[in-house]
């Protein structure tokens, strides 16, 4: 292929789109484009060359076809709340924003289905299903603003995914625009659809296999009863051991969360949640299901916590008290701002049984490097969210924090875990993929990417560390640090 | 490609393998090869050109590499119990039999994992995990003999998959030999592994993406209590309505099965299971979980059955009575031999809420065509197993039965269901795929197959109706035929 000015490609796409789409969906003004330069991971900023605020699935297909025709990369974006830079734009590419696609086409609690647009907000699905006694189970912390399309792209989880599973388990079929602009359906409403589970491969593919334009979701019945309790422990060792004991007893709580002393301190400073004073760790357990079962399980959780040294145990008597318990946990990330000017939210996984050891090793690293690490995490499935605290104004502090953050991921991989639990790989963790996968495994993943996207135009630079040639159509994927359309766009 | 004698290829493979594998794993004798000519779907028989009884993952890789080198097709086979002809050999190809790979490498109930060879029998995993209080949840009827490798290939289900899900939900990672002979790992033990869910796509790919050589499985905790009950109804309408009412009440039984009058008659004739006399339909419901929950749910199931016209309701008091209830259900397929010399076991799915209507329409088809249809099915997830009865000795009877069998699948698809619930597509249902999927959807599936297997050697002729040349681009991007703005950029 001859090397051409990358700006020419976007110019050609824009000319094509002006013939096919209404002008008001095309955003060309640099200042307006700048507002889309990052997602929830603000450390990375790239101003897209063109933004299209699509208003239909057909418009998505038009944009993708124009990009395919002119060899221009495209990135899809929902609400932009992702924490791994999965929706980081491409400087010479088109950003397809789906947030105007907000129609709830069908909500059918009687057969546990909802059919929605990709821009529909996660919580809006649950609100619509609630009168029928159902909800949409995946609950990322950002559920008040994050979109179903983004949940699909990142296979989002949340505190309650221990019991109910990630987004992949709650999507039955998707209408998708593939990177060549074809509009296809993946999956069916029936269980165990014949053929390959392309739906499963698409969910969590972080926008590299195409753009979802409609989703059929599985709704979950609201539980008869929900009980939330909180236990204070001397430290994370005891809280971790109590977690393992609860799971080993055959109880699968809806959520089981641990906050360490530093996280508790931060939450207390921010929202005065009244957690046990001086506790080295707080365990929050939420149980749901039939009332008789929940009541019995609550007794067993109380007993198991006591056996593992709980210094205090409280049960929320009503919804208000339940909200009080969650307030501290949910505010923890933001609250850390009270005790540190800057912080990195890390996301890793270890086998649950390795939790105490990994937490101890993390403590050693923290002490050795002089970098404070607060821990707030989904203990039930070993999904850690260490908050690495630093002050960017201090020389070398950012680098030290990043080093510690990377060491934590190494620790996770060394214990048989993963470099991400629920935030995805995106732009941020592509470099860590070779720590977890052998070259042959990564090559095998590229087979799928190249099959769907031989030209490498769908969200290039995400997930995989090295761009790869696809068959006979060699094409170097533009890295985010290449010269950009109007220059000086890369930060 | 030049046309050569297909047998020449197998000869070359055999010469290669004789240099690399011990002679005793190579089966060349025609009579011995004949014993592998079919799997559980005996209507199709093809004698393979060569059989290899592999004894290690490395041997699997040797066989696959030799096949790739000489352009020879290969088919993997576990215990050969599949019901869709997924392990039907290729006449000019190699059959890779994994039944000698039977090592249980690790059984670790403490973190709910087992690592096993593909030839390990399904029930052997549960037996090994039982002392630790765990089991392997997917339970095909053939679980006493079917292999984990076969379960993975077909994404097998069973009566208890309503509550616990299909095989795909119970496999954490696989070691796989891809069609080019590479040995790779798909998936990880961590939840939500980064990268594409190739593991999910591989499970259920019916041997078309490679051969699994080792599986890491998720073990499920044995429930504290199990209760099984049986209700007799006037007909399948009432039994179906009771099923919907149970699910709508938020109860997820471990299993919920319906047998119609003809199936009950057959079971009674075969094993004298003592089902309610003259019942138009029998509903079997199994509940499991914490004892207090099960007890309460059992009361509600009893009440709901009564409200929907149950003429009789029995609860098994102990394990022996539970076995008695299941005896009739489990023997139903074989029992049909008592009332008909020949029968086709069909496998289709409909949305649960469409069950009564589909059963009525099936009754109409049966009456119109003069072909008896017995129904035994997993009602909870709408997975029908109609048994189409015929006498092959009567002229035209086989054809009429096959026609009715196909009409039943059309009925399933017309109601938004699927042409297979748990038996797979295999050789048998490839022709039905276009009734369920649009050409663009099938083309998209072929992208994955061609990416893994460009030469089309892995289990050819299965799943997809028309083999596609892998070089062929299935679609043309629409914008490409527009006059280009900048000639150099259009392909």
Tab-separated table of C-alpha atoms in Angstrom, chain B residues 50-427:
chain	number	residue	atom	x	y	z
B	50	UNK	CA	-7.272	-44.218	9.473
B	51	UNK	CA	-7.961	-44.274	13.204
B	52	UNK	CA	-5.432	-43.042	15.780
B	53	UNK	CA	-5.997	-43.935	19.430
B	54	UNK	CA	-3.918	-41.078	20.788
B	55	UNK	CA	-2.194	-41.403	24.157
B	56	UNK	CA	-0.996	-37.834	24.719
B	57	UNK	CA	-1.629	-34.227	23.728
B	58	UNK	CA	1.641	-34.264	21.807
B	59	UNK	CA	0.381	-37.208	19.760
B	60	UNK	CA	-2.768	-35.250	18.919
B	61	UNK	CA	-0.547	-32.425	17.692
B	62	UNK	CA	1.525	-34.883	15.605
B	63	UNK	CA	-1.593	-36.257	13.929
B	64	UNK	CA	-3.022	-32.805	13.211
B	65	UNK	CA	0.314	-31.557	11.832
B	66	UNK	CA	0.627	-34.586	9.548
B	67	UNK	CA	-2.932	-33.971	8.302
B	68	UNK	CA	-2.167	-30.274	7.711
B	69	UNK	CA	0.997	-31.197	5.866
B	70	UNK	CA	-0.750	-33.613	3.496
B	71	UNK	CA	-4.073	-31.784	3.232
B	72	UNK	CA	-6.022	-34.604	4.875
B	73	UNK	CA	-9.217	-33.990	6.891
B	74	UNK	CA	-9.413	-35.080	10.529
B	75	UNK	CA	-12.276	-35.660	12.932
B	76	UNK	CA	-11.956	-35.931	16.723
B	77	UNK	CA	-14.051	-38.426	18.681
B	78	UNK	CA	-14.519	-38.918	22.408
B	79	UNK	CA	-16.832	-41.709	23.556
B	80	UNK	CA	-18.966	-41.461	20.422
B	81	UNK	CA	-22.278	-40.848	22.187
B	82	UNK	CA	-23.221	-37.663	20.305
B	83	UNK	CA	-26.686	-37.523	18.754
B	84	UNK	CA	-26.086	-35.208	15.792
B	85	UNK	CA	-23.288	-37.050	14.004
B	86	UNK	CA	-20.682	-34.539	15.131
B	87	UNK	CA	-18.061	-37.294	15.329
B	88	UNK	CA	-19.043	-38.886	12.009
B	89	UNK	CA	-15.709	-39.792	10.376
B	90	UNK	CA	-14.479	-38.598	6.986
B	91	UNK	CA	-14.007	-41.384	4.450
B	92	UNK	CA	-10.667	-39.991	3.285
B	93	UNK	CA	-9.618	-38.681	6.638
B	94	UNK	CA	-8.169	-39.526	10.030
B	95	UNK	CA	-10.265	-40.166	13.129
B	96	UNK	CA	-8.509	-38.975	16.288
B	97	UNK	CA	-9.949	-40.968	19.199
B	98	UNK	CA	-9.272	-39.384	22.586
B	99	UNK	CA	-10.761	-42.079	24.821
B	100	UNK	CA	-7.352	-43.246	26.065
B	101	UNK	CA	-6.631	-39.795	27.476
B	102	UNK	CA	-8.266	-40.489	30.826
B	103	UNK	CA	-6.116	-38.876	33.486
B	104	UNK	CA	-7.697	-36.723	36.178
B	105	UNK	CA	-4.685	-34.463	36.651
B	106	UNK	CA	-6.013	-32.362	39.512
B	107	UNK	CA	-9.186	-32.351	41.571
B	108	UNK	CA	-9.157	-29.332	43.886
B	109	UNK	CA	-12.539	-28.863	45.545
B	110	UNK	CA	-11.058	-26.120	47.763
B	111	UNK	CA	-10.979	-23.805	44.798
B	112	UNK	CA	-13.666	-25.522	42.761
B	113	UNK	CA	-11.351	-26.701	40.006
B	114	UNK	CA	-10.555	-29.963	38.242
B	115	UNK	CA	-7.988	-30.398	35.476
B	116	UNK	CA	-8.701	-33.405	33.287
B	117	UNK	CA	-7.895	-35.128	30.012
B	118	UNK	CA	-10.501	-34.958	27.225
B	119	UNK	CA	-11.221	-38.700	27.348
B	120	UNK	CA	-12.245	-38.586	31.019
B	121	UNK	CA	-15.866	-39.639	31.430
B	122	UNK	CA	-18.269	-36.918	32.597
B	123	UNK	CA	-19.447	-38.832	35.693
B	124	UNK	CA	-15.858	-39.674	36.702
B	125	UNK	CA	-15.239	-35.986	37.403
B	126	UNK	CA	-18.215	-35.817	39.760
B	127	UNK	CA	-17.206	-39.073	41.486
B	128	UNK	CA	-13.701	-37.722	42.096
B	129	UNK	CA	-14.991	-34.398	43.409
B	130	UNK	CA	-17.766	-35.851	45.598
B	131	UNK	CA	-15.682	-36.608	48.719
B	132	UNK	CA	-14.798	-32.903	48.804
B	133	UNK	CA	-18.477	-31.971	48.515
B	134	UNK	CA	-18.445	-30.929	44.857
B	135	UNK	CA	-19.526	-32.229	41.439
B	136	UNK	CA	-19.397	-31.350	37.743
B	137	UNK	CA	-22.804	-29.874	36.943
B	138	UNK	CA	-23.498	-30.575	33.218
B	139	UNK	CA	-25.314	-33.906	33.113
B	140	UNK	CA	-26.128	-35.253	29.656
B	141	UNK	CA	-28.204	-38.454	29.785
B	142	UNK	CA	-25.095	-40.292	28.583
B	143	UNK	CA	-23.004	-39.040	31.494
B	144	UNK	CA	-21.926	-42.523	32.517
B	145	UNK	CA	-20.015	-42.912	29.258
B	146	UNK	CA	-19.722	-39.586	27.425
B	147	UNK	CA	-16.391	-37.774	27.601
B	148	UNK	CA	-15.453	-34.279	28.718
B	149	UNK	CA	-13.927	-33.670	25.272
B	150	UNK	CA	-17.252	-34.511	23.660
B	151	UNK	CA	-19.109	-32.313	26.153
B	152	UNK	CA	-16.791	-29.450	25.229
B	153	UNK	CA	-17.218	-30.027	21.487
B	154	UNK	CA	-21.020	-30.104	21.689
B	155	UNK	CA	-21.485	-27.703	24.620
B	156	UNK	CA	-23.539	-30.472	26.183
B	157	UNK	CA	-26.459	-29.887	28.465
B	158	UNK	CA	-28.702	-32.160	30.476
B	159	UNK	CA	-31.799	-32.158	32.624
B	160	UNK	CA	-30.147	-29.969	35.282
B	161	UNK	CA	-28.818	-27.358	32.877
B	162	UNK	CA	-31.884	-25.181	33.440
B	163	UNK	CA	-30.407	-24.098	36.751
B	164	UNK	CA	-26.710	-24.747	36.211
B	165	UNK	CA	-26.187	-23.933	32.543
B	166	UNK	CA	-24.460	-25.768	29.731
B	167	UNK	CA	-20.861	-27.003	29.551
B	168	UNK	CA	-19.661	-23.569	28.375
B	169	UNK	CA	-20.356	-22.203	31.851
B	170	UNK	CA	-18.248	-24.877	33.527
B	171	UNK	CA	-15.023	-24.795	31.511
B	172	UNK	CA	-12.402	-22.269	32.624
B	173	UNK	CA	-9.616	-23.032	30.203
B	174	UNK	CA	-8.627	-25.521	27.541
B	175	UNK	CA	-5.410	-26.704	26.032
B	176	UNK	CA	-6.136	-27.072	22.360
B	177	UNK	CA	-4.413	-28.260	19.202
B	178	UNK	CA	-5.450	-25.822	16.461
B	179	UNK	CA	-5.904	-27.051	12.856
B	180	UNK	CA	-2.366	-25.962	11.976
B	181	UNK	CA	-0.993	-28.162	14.759
B	182	UNK	CA	-0.159	-25.383	17.240
B	183	UNK	CA	-0.725	-26.145	20.927
B	184	UNK	CA	-2.353	-23.188	22.647
B	185	UNK	CA	-4.258	-22.335	25.815
B	186	UNK	CA	-7.675	-20.688	25.599
B	187	UNK	CA	-9.158	-18.978	28.656
B	188	UNK	CA	-7.708	-18.716	32.163
B	189	UNK	CA	-8.778	-19.695	35.650
B	190	UNK	CA	-9.541	-16.048	36.435
B	191	UNK	CA	-13.019	-14.617	35.860
B	192	UNK	CA	-13.416	-12.328	32.839
B	193	UNK	CA	-10.051	-13.084	31.195
B	194	UNK	CA	-8.801	-10.266	28.988
B	195	UNK	CA	-8.857	-10.620	25.212
B	196	UNK	CA	-11.482	-12.346	23.111
B	197	UNK	CA	-13.486	-15.156	24.629
B	198	UNK	CA	-12.031	-17.745	22.247
B	199	UNK	CA	-12.687	-20.351	24.896
B	200	UNK	CA	-16.394	-19.618	24.641
B	201	UNK	CA	-16.275	-19.795	20.858
B	202	UNK	CA	-14.356	-23.084	20.979
B	203	UNK	CA	-16.814	-24.746	23.362
B	204	UNK	CA	-19.636	-25.975	21.134
B	205	UNK	CA	-17.646	-25.600	17.912
B	206	UNK	CA	-18.149	-29.335	17.288
B	207	UNK	CA	-14.541	-30.085	16.459
B	208	UNK	CA	-14.270	-27.523	13.657
B	209	UNK	CA	-11.722	-25.272	15.398
B	210	UNK	CA	-9.331	-27.925	16.703
B	211	UNK	CA	-9.008	-30.677	19.313
B	212	UNK	CA	-9.108	-30.058	23.069
B	213	UNK	CA	-6.344	-31.939	24.875
B	214	UNK	CA	-6.859	-30.793	28.454
B	215	UNK	CA	-9.674	-29.011	30.290
B	216	UNK	CA	-9.785	-26.991	33.491
B	217	UNK	CA	-13.319	-27.366	34.811
B	218	UNK	CA	-15.342	-25.480	37.397
B	219	UNK	CA	-16.762	-27.717	40.104
B	220	UNK	CA	-20.122	-26.960	41.708
B	221	UNK	CA	-20.923	-27.477	45.367
B	222	UNK	CA	-23.281	-30.348	46.093
B	223	UNK	CA	-26.570	-28.885	47.318
B	224	UNK	CA	-27.502	-29.334	50.958
B	225	UNK	CA	-30.851	-30.793	49.981
B	226	UNK	CA	-32.546	-32.240	46.890
B	227	UNK	CA	-36.289	-32.860	46.593
B	228	UNK	CA	-38.024	-34.383	43.601
B	229	UNK	CA	-41.728	-34.287	42.951
B	230	UNK	CA	-44.081	-35.510	40.276
B	231	UNK	CA	-47.401	-34.101	39.156
B	232	UNK	CA	-49.967	-35.676	36.827
B	233	UNK	CA	-51.982	-33.383	34.541
B	234	UNK	CA	-54.823	-33.787	32.064
B	235	UNK	CA	-52.536	-32.752	29.205
B	236	UNK	CA	-49.380	-30.923	28.170
B	237	UNK	CA	-51.215	-27.577	28.065
B	238	UNK	CA	-51.777	-27.684	31.823
B	239	UNK	CA	-48.300	-29.060	32.523
B	240	UNK	CA	-46.779	-26.308	30.362
B	241	UNK	CA	-48.823	-23.621	32.107
B	242	UNK	CA	-47.718	-24.980	35.511
B	243	UNK	CA	-44.094	-24.805	34.322
B	244	UNK	CA	-44.456	-21.171	33.316
B	245	UNK	CA	-46.136	-20.377	36.620
B	246	UNK	CA	-43.305	-21.992	38.610
B	247	UNK	CA	-40.644	-20.026	36.741
B	248	UNK	CA	-42.713	-16.828	36.921
B	249	UNK	CA	-42.848	-17.274	40.699
B	250	UNK	CA	-39.085	-16.829	40.730
B	251	UNK	CA	-38.340	-20.498	41.434
B	252	UNK	CA	-35.514	-21.975	39.362
B	253	UNK	CA	-35.792	-25.726	39.787
B	254	UNK	CA	-32.674	-27.826	39.175
B	255	UNK	CA	-34.773	-29.668	36.588
B	256	UNK	CA	-38.307	-29.433	35.277
B	257	UNK	CA	-39.348	-32.091	32.787
B	258	UNK	CA	-42.550	-32.948	30.956
B	259	UNK	CA	-43.566	-36.288	29.432
B	260	UNK	CA	-46.725	-36.537	27.358
B	261	UNK	CA	-49.244	-39.418	27.404
B	262	UNK	CA	-47.437	-41.433	24.742
B	263	UNK	CA	-44.070	-41.105	26.478
B	264	UNK	CA	-45.641	-42.033	29.834
B	265	UNK	CA	-47.222	-45.091	28.225
B	266	UNK	CA	-43.856	-46.149	26.775
B	267	UNK	CA	-42.007	-45.644	30.061
B	268	UNK	CA	-44.690	-47.527	31.966
B	269	UNK	CA	-44.475	-50.448	29.534
B	270	UNK	CA	-40.696	-50.578	29.848
B	271	UNK	CA	-39.908	-49.979	33.521
B	272	UNK	CA	-43.258	-49.934	35.401
B	273	UNK	CA	-42.404	-46.623	37.000
B	274	UNK	CA	-45.883	-46.248	38.488
B	275	UNK	CA	-46.695	-42.846	37.027
B	276	UNK	CA	-50.301	-41.600	37.518
B	277	UNK	CA	-52.576	-43.810	35.455
B	278	UNK	CA	-54.219	-42.173	32.480
B	279	UNK	CA	-52.375	-38.894	32.939
B	280	UNK	CA	-52.250	-36.777	29.784
B	281	UNK	CA	-48.900	-35.404	30.930
B	282	UNK	CA	-46.468	-35.887	33.774
B	283	UNK	CA	-44.375	-33.062	35.189
B	284	UNK	CA	-41.193	-33.880	37.129
B	285	UNK	CA	-39.706	-31.046	39.193
B	286	UNK	CA	-36.448	-31.299	41.098
B	287	UNK	CA	-35.496	-28.608	43.592
B	288	UNK	CA	-32.086	-28.264	45.201
B	289	UNK	CA	-30.283	-25.831	47.481
B	290	UNK	CA	-30.332	-24.979	51.192
B	291	UNK	CA	-32.844	-27.202	52.967
B	292	UNK	CA	-35.024	-24.358	54.228
B	293	UNK	CA	-35.307	-22.889	50.767
B	294	UNK	CA	-36.058	-26.223	49.112
B	295	UNK	CA	-38.788	-26.998	51.638
B	296	UNK	CA	-40.477	-23.666	51.049
B	297	UNK	CA	-40.191	-23.920	47.274
B	298	UNK	CA	-41.634	-27.412	47.306
B	299	UNK	CA	-44.753	-26.047	49.016
B	300	UNK	CA	-45.078	-23.370	46.375
B	301	UNK	CA	-44.605	-25.865	43.516
B	302	UNK	CA	-47.308	-28.078	45.051
B	303	UNK	CA	-49.669	-25.120	45.281
B	304	UNK	CA	-48.937	-23.922	41.735
B	305	UNK	CA	-49.464	-27.419	40.310
B	306	UNK	CA	-52.806	-27.674	42.125
B	307	UNK	CA	-53.835	-24.257	40.799
B	308	UNK	CA	-53.078	-25.458	37.272
B	309	UNK	CA	-55.167	-28.591	37.573
B	310	UNK	CA	-52.771	-31.303	38.766
B	311	UNK	CA	-54.710	-34.537	39.274
B	312	UNK	CA	-51.997	-36.003	41.469
B	313	UNK	CA	-48.907	-34.734	43.268
B	314	UNK	CA	-46.211	-36.897	44.838
B	315	UNK	CA	-42.997	-36.009	46.604
B	316	UNK	CA	-40.128	-38.460	46.864
B	317	UNK	CA	-39.465	-39.122	50.545
B	318	UNK	CA	-35.931	-40.394	50.051
B	319	UNK	CA	-33.228	-41.175	47.496
B	320	UNK	CA	-34.888	-44.452	46.507
B	321	UNK	CA	-38.188	-42.748	45.720
B	322	UNK	CA	-36.320	-40.023	43.879
B	323	UNK	CA	-34.598	-42.636	41.729
B	324	UNK	CA	-38.006	-44.202	41.074
B	325	UNK	CA	-39.381	-40.921	39.722
B	326	UNK	CA	-36.345	-40.394	37.501
B	327	UNK	CA	-36.372	-44.004	36.271
B	328	UNK	CA	-39.358	-43.382	34.019
B	329	UNK	CA	-37.999	-40.127	32.678
B	330	UNK	CA	-34.510	-41.458	32.039
B	331	UNK	CA	-35.707	-44.614	30.346
B	332	UNK	CA	-38.181	-42.779	28.131
B	333	UNK	CA	-36.082	-42.661	24.961
B	334	UNK	CA	-35.167	-46.332	25.047
B	335	UNK	CA	-38.673	-47.227	26.219
B	336	UNK	CA	-40.184	-45.831	23.060
B	337	UNK	CA	-38.745	-48.927	21.398
B	338	UNK	CA	-41.541	-50.816	23.200
B	339	UNK	CA	-44.248	-48.990	21.332
B	340	UNK	CA	-42.554	-48.331	17.979
B	341	UNK	CA	-39.957	-50.287	15.982
B	342	UNK	CA	-38.168	-47.091	14.889
B	343	UNK	CA	-38.020	-43.497	16.008
B	344	UNK	CA	-36.170	-40.247	15.455
B	345	UNK	CA	-35.078	-38.261	18.519
B	346	UNK	CA	-35.560	-34.648	17.557
B	347	UNK	CA	-34.035	-31.732	19.509
B	348	UNK	CA	-35.393	-28.199	19.234
B	349	UNK	CA	-36.052	-25.171	21.399
B	350	UNK	CA	-38.899	-22.703	21.758
B	351	UNK	CA	-39.375	-19.789	24.145
B	352	UNK	CA	-40.936	-21.259	27.285
B	353	UNK	CA	-43.990	-19.051	26.938
B	354	UNK	CA	-44.669	-20.573	23.485
B	355	UNK	CA	-44.611	-24.167	24.747
B	356	UNK	CA	-48.377	-24.824	24.899
B	357	UNK	CA	-48.956	-23.390	21.417
B	358	UNK	CA	-46.042	-25.283	19.840
B	359	UNK	CA	-47.167	-28.544	21.448
B	360	UNK	CA	-50.688	-28.045	20.087
B	361	UNK	CA	-49.339	-27.338	16.598
B	362	UNK	CA	-47.118	-30.384	16.839
B	363	UNK	CA	-50.221	-32.408	17.718
B	364	UNK	CA	-51.962	-31.074	14.602
B	365	UNK	CA	-49.009	-32.000	12.364
B	366	UNK	CA	-48.887	-35.454	13.934
B	367	UNK	CA	-52.610	-36.047	13.325
B	368	UNK	CA	-52.536	-34.664	9.782
B	369	UNK	CA	-49.584	-36.771	8.688
B	370	UNK	CA	-50.576	-39.876	10.612
B	371	UNK	CA	-47.200	-39.971	12.353
B	372	UNK	CA	-47.158	-40.465	16.126
B	373	UNK	CA	-44.973	-38.083	18.121
B	374	UNK	CA	-44.080	-38.710	21.769
B	375	UNK	CA	-42.772	-35.800	23.788
B	376	UNK	CA	-40.250	-35.896	26.599
B	377	UNK	CA	-38.635	-32.563	27.252
B	378	UNK	CA	-36.766	-30.092	29.392
B	379	UNK	CA	-39.723	-27.764	29.910
B	380	UNK	CA	-37.934	-25.150	31.983
B	381	UNK	CA	-35.861	-23.914	29.085
B	382	UNK	CA	-38.245	-24.896	26.294
B	383	UNK	CA	-35.908	-27.626	25.028
B	384	UNK	CA	-38.146	-30.135	23.246
B	385	UNK	CA	-37.198	-33.731	22.507
B	386	UNK	CA	-40.025	-35.001	20.299
B	387	UNK	CA	-39.710	-38.690	19.460
B	388	UNK	CA	-41.057	-39.234	15.961
B	389	UNK	CA	-42.293	-42.840	15.779
B	390	UNK	CA	-42.345	-44.943	12.629
B	391	UNK	CA	-41.916	-48.421	11.236
B	392	UNK	CA	-39.173	-48.507	8.629
B	393	UNK	CA	-40.690	-51.702	7.202
B	394	UNK	CA	-43.720	-49.737	5.957
B	395	UNK	CA	-43.248	-48.097	2.602
B	396	UNK	CA	-42.720	-44.344	2.811
B	397	UNK	CA	-42.836	-44.353	6.624
B	398	UNK	CA	-39.225	-43.259	7.048
B	399	UNK	CA	-39.683	-40.366	4.646
B	400	UNK	CA	-42.905	-39.267	6.367
B	401	UNK	CA	-41.194	-39.392	9.759
B	402	UNK	CA	-38.276	-37.354	8.472
B	403	UNK	CA	-40.659	-34.829	6.978
B	404	UNK	CA	-42.530	-34.441	10.276
B	405	UNK	CA	-39.219	-34.197	12.105
B	406	UNK	CA	-38.170	-31.321	9.826
B	407	UNK	CA	-41.580	-29.638	10.202
B	408	UNK	CA	-41.101	-29.658	13.958
B	409	UNK	CA	-37.833	-27.757	13.567
B	410	UNK	CA	-39.537	-25.244	11.278
B	411	UNK	CA	-42.152	-24.793	13.980
B	412	UNK	CA	-39.423	-24.103	16.552
B	413	UNK	CA	-37.710	-21.539	14.320
B	414	UNK	CA	-41.036	-19.865	13.475
B	415	UNK	CA	-41.630	-19.355	17.205
B	416	UNK	CA	-38.261	-17.694	17.734
B	417	UNK	CA	-36.571	-20.882	18.908
B	418	UNK	CA	-33.678	-22.981	17.683
B	419	UNK	CA	-32.989	-26.092	15.590
B	420	UNK	CA	-31.015	-27.641	18.427
B	421	UNK	CA	-31.125	-27.330	22.190
B	422	UNK	CA	-28.273	-29.520	23.324
B	423	UNK	CA	-27.464	-32.201	20.739
B	424	UNK	CA	-25.607	-29.932	18.338
B	425	UNK	CA	-25.771	-29.459	14.595
B	426	UNK	CA	-23.160	-31.980	13.506
B	427	UNK	CA	-23.674	-33.769	10.215
